[in-house]
Short mmCIF file of C-alpha atoms in Angstrom, two decimals:
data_model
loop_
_atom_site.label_atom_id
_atom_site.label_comp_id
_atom_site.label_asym_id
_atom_site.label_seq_id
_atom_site.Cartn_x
_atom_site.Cartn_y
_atom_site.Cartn_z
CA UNK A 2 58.46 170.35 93.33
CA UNK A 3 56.97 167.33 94.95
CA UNK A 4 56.33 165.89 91.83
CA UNK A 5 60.02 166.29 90.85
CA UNK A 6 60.88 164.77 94.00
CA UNK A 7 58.96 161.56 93.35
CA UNK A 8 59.99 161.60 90.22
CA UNK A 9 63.21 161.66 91.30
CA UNK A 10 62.67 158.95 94.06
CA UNK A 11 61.10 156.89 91.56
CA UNK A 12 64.31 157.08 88.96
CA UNK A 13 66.41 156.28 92.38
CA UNK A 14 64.85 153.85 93.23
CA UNK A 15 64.19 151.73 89.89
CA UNK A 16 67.87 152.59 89.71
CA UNK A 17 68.61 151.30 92.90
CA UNK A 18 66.08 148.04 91.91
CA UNK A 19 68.18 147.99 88.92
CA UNK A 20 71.38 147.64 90.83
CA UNK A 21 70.45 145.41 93.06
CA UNK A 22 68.82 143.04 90.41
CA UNK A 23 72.25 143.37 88.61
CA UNK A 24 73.98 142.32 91.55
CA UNK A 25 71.88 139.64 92.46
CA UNK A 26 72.51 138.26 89.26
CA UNK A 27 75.98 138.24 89.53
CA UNK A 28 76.23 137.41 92.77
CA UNK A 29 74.06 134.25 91.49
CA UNK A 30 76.83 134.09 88.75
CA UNK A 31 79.50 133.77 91.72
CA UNK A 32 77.09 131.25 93.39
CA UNK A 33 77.16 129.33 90.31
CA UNK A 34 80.70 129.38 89.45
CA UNK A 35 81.31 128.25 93.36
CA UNK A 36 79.19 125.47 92.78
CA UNK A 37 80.56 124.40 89.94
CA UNK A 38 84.22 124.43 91.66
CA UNK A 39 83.18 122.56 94.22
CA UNK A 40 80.95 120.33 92.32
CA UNK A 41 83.86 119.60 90.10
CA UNK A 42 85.35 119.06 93.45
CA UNK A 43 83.22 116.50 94.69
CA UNK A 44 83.45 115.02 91.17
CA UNK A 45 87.34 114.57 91.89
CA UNK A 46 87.28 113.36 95.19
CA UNK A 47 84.49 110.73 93.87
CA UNK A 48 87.04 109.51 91.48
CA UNK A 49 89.75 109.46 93.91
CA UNK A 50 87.68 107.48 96.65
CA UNK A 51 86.56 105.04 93.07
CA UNK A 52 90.63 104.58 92.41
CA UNK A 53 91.21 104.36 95.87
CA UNK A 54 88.34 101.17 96.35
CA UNK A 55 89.60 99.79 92.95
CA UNK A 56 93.23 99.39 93.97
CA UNK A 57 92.35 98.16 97.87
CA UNK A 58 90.18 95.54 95.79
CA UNK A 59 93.53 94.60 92.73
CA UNK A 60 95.58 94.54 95.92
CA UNK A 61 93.16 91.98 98.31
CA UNK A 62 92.71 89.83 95.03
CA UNK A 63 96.12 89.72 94.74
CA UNK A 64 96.77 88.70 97.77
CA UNK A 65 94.09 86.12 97.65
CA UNK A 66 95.37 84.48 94.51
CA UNK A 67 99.09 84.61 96.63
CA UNK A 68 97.13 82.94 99.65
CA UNK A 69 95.59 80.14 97.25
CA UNK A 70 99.09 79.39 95.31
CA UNK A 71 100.17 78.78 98.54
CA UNK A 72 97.93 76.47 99.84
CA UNK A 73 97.87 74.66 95.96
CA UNK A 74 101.99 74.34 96.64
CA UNK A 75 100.97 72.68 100.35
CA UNK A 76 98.55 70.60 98.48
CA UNK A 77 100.84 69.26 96.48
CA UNK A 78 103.70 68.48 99.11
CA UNK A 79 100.97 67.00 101.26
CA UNK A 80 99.44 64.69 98.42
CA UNK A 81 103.11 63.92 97.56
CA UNK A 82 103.53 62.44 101.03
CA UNK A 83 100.80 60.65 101.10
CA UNK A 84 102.02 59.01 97.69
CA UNK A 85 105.44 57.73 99.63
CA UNK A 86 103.16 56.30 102.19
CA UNK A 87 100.68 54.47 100.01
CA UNK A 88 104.05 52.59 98.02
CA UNK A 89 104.90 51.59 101.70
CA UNK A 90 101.60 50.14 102.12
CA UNK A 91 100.14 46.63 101.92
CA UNK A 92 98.07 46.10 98.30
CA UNK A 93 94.86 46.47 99.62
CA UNK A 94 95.51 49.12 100.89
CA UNK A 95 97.94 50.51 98.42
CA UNK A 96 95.14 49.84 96.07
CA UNK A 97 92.56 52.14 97.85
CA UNK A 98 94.80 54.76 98.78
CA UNK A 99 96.12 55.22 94.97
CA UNK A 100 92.07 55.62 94.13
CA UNK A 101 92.10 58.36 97.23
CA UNK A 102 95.00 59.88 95.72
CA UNK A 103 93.86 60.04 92.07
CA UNK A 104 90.78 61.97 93.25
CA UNK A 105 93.18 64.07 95.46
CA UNK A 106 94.68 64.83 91.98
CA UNK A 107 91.67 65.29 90.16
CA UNK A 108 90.33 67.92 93.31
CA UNK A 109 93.87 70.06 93.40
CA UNK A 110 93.37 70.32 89.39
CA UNK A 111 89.93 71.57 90.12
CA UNK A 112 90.94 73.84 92.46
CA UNK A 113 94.15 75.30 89.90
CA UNK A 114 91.31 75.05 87.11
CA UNK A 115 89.26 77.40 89.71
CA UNK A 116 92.60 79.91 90.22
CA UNK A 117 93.55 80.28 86.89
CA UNK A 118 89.85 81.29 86.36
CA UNK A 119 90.12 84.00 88.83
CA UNK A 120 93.01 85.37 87.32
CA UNK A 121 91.59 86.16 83.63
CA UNK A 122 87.86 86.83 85.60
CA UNK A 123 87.05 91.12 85.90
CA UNK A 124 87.13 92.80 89.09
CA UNK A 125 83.82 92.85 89.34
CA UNK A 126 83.38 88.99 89.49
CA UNK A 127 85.88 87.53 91.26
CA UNK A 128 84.43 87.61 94.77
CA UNK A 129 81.78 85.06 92.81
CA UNK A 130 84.80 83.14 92.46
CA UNK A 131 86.44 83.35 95.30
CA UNK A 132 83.26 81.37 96.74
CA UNK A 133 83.54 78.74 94.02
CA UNK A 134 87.58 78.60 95.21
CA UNK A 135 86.70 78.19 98.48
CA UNK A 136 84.16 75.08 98.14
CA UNK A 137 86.94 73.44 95.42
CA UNK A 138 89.53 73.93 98.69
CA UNK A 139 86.91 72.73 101.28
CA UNK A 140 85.79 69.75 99.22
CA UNK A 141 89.89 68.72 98.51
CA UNK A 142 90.29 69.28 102.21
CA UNK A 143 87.55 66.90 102.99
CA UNK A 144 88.86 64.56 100.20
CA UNK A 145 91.88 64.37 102.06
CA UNK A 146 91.28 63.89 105.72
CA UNK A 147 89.34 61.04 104.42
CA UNK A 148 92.38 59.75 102.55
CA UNK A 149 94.75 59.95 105.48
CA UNK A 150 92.53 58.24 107.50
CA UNK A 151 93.20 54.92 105.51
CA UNK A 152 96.60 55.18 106.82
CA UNK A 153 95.91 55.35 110.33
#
């Protein structure tokens, strides 16, 4: 009799063992299909947050080139005012401000050159030329403070 008994508790509990084992395993199974949910998850929200960066980056590019037309347009209007003021001048000066105002020319075209650059550059290389935009603007500001100081 008390061999049947731990015979039986033996069958229990390797059956028991068993069970447990089973369930384990598929409560591993559960733990793996929850990970992979929320590993898919994360693998959507990664995207997202990617989309997300790459649009706030087309949409400050975009608004950079915007910012730089602009300031190309004032450019212009500002070298074109300069141009009525050098006819009005005396030849020596005239002279010398028309050489100013050629390499006013030659700087704005530098900096469009620069812009239209920009545009056909990738996303991941425009801040690179953003800098070389922002030395072509610096140097054609420079180029003209020094101009309109011959008229003064």
């Amino acid at each position: 009799m008390i061999r049947s008994t731990i015979w039986a508790l033996a069958v229990a509990t390797m059956f028991f063992l068993s069970q447990s084992a089973g369930l384990a395993a598929d409560d591993a199974k559960t733990a793996t299909d929850d990970q992979q949910v929320t590993a898919e998850k994360l693998k959507d929200q990664v995207r997202q947050t990617v989309k997300i960066g790459q649009e706030y980056a087309a949409q400050k590019r975009s608004e950079y080139q915007k910012l730089m037309e602009s300031k190309i347009n004032e450019w212009s209007a500002r070298i074109g005012e300069l141009e009525a003021a050098a006819k009005k001048a005396e030849a020596g000066t005239r002279e010398q401000a028309e050489q100013k105002i050629q390499d006013l020319k030659t700087k704005k075209a530098d900096l469009e050159a620069k812009l239209n650059e920009l545009k056909q550059s990738s996303s991941g290389a425009w801040d690179q030329m953003k800098v070389g935009l922002e030395n072509a603007s610096d140097a054609l500001k420079k180029a003209y403070d020094q101009a309109l100081s011959n008229f003064k």
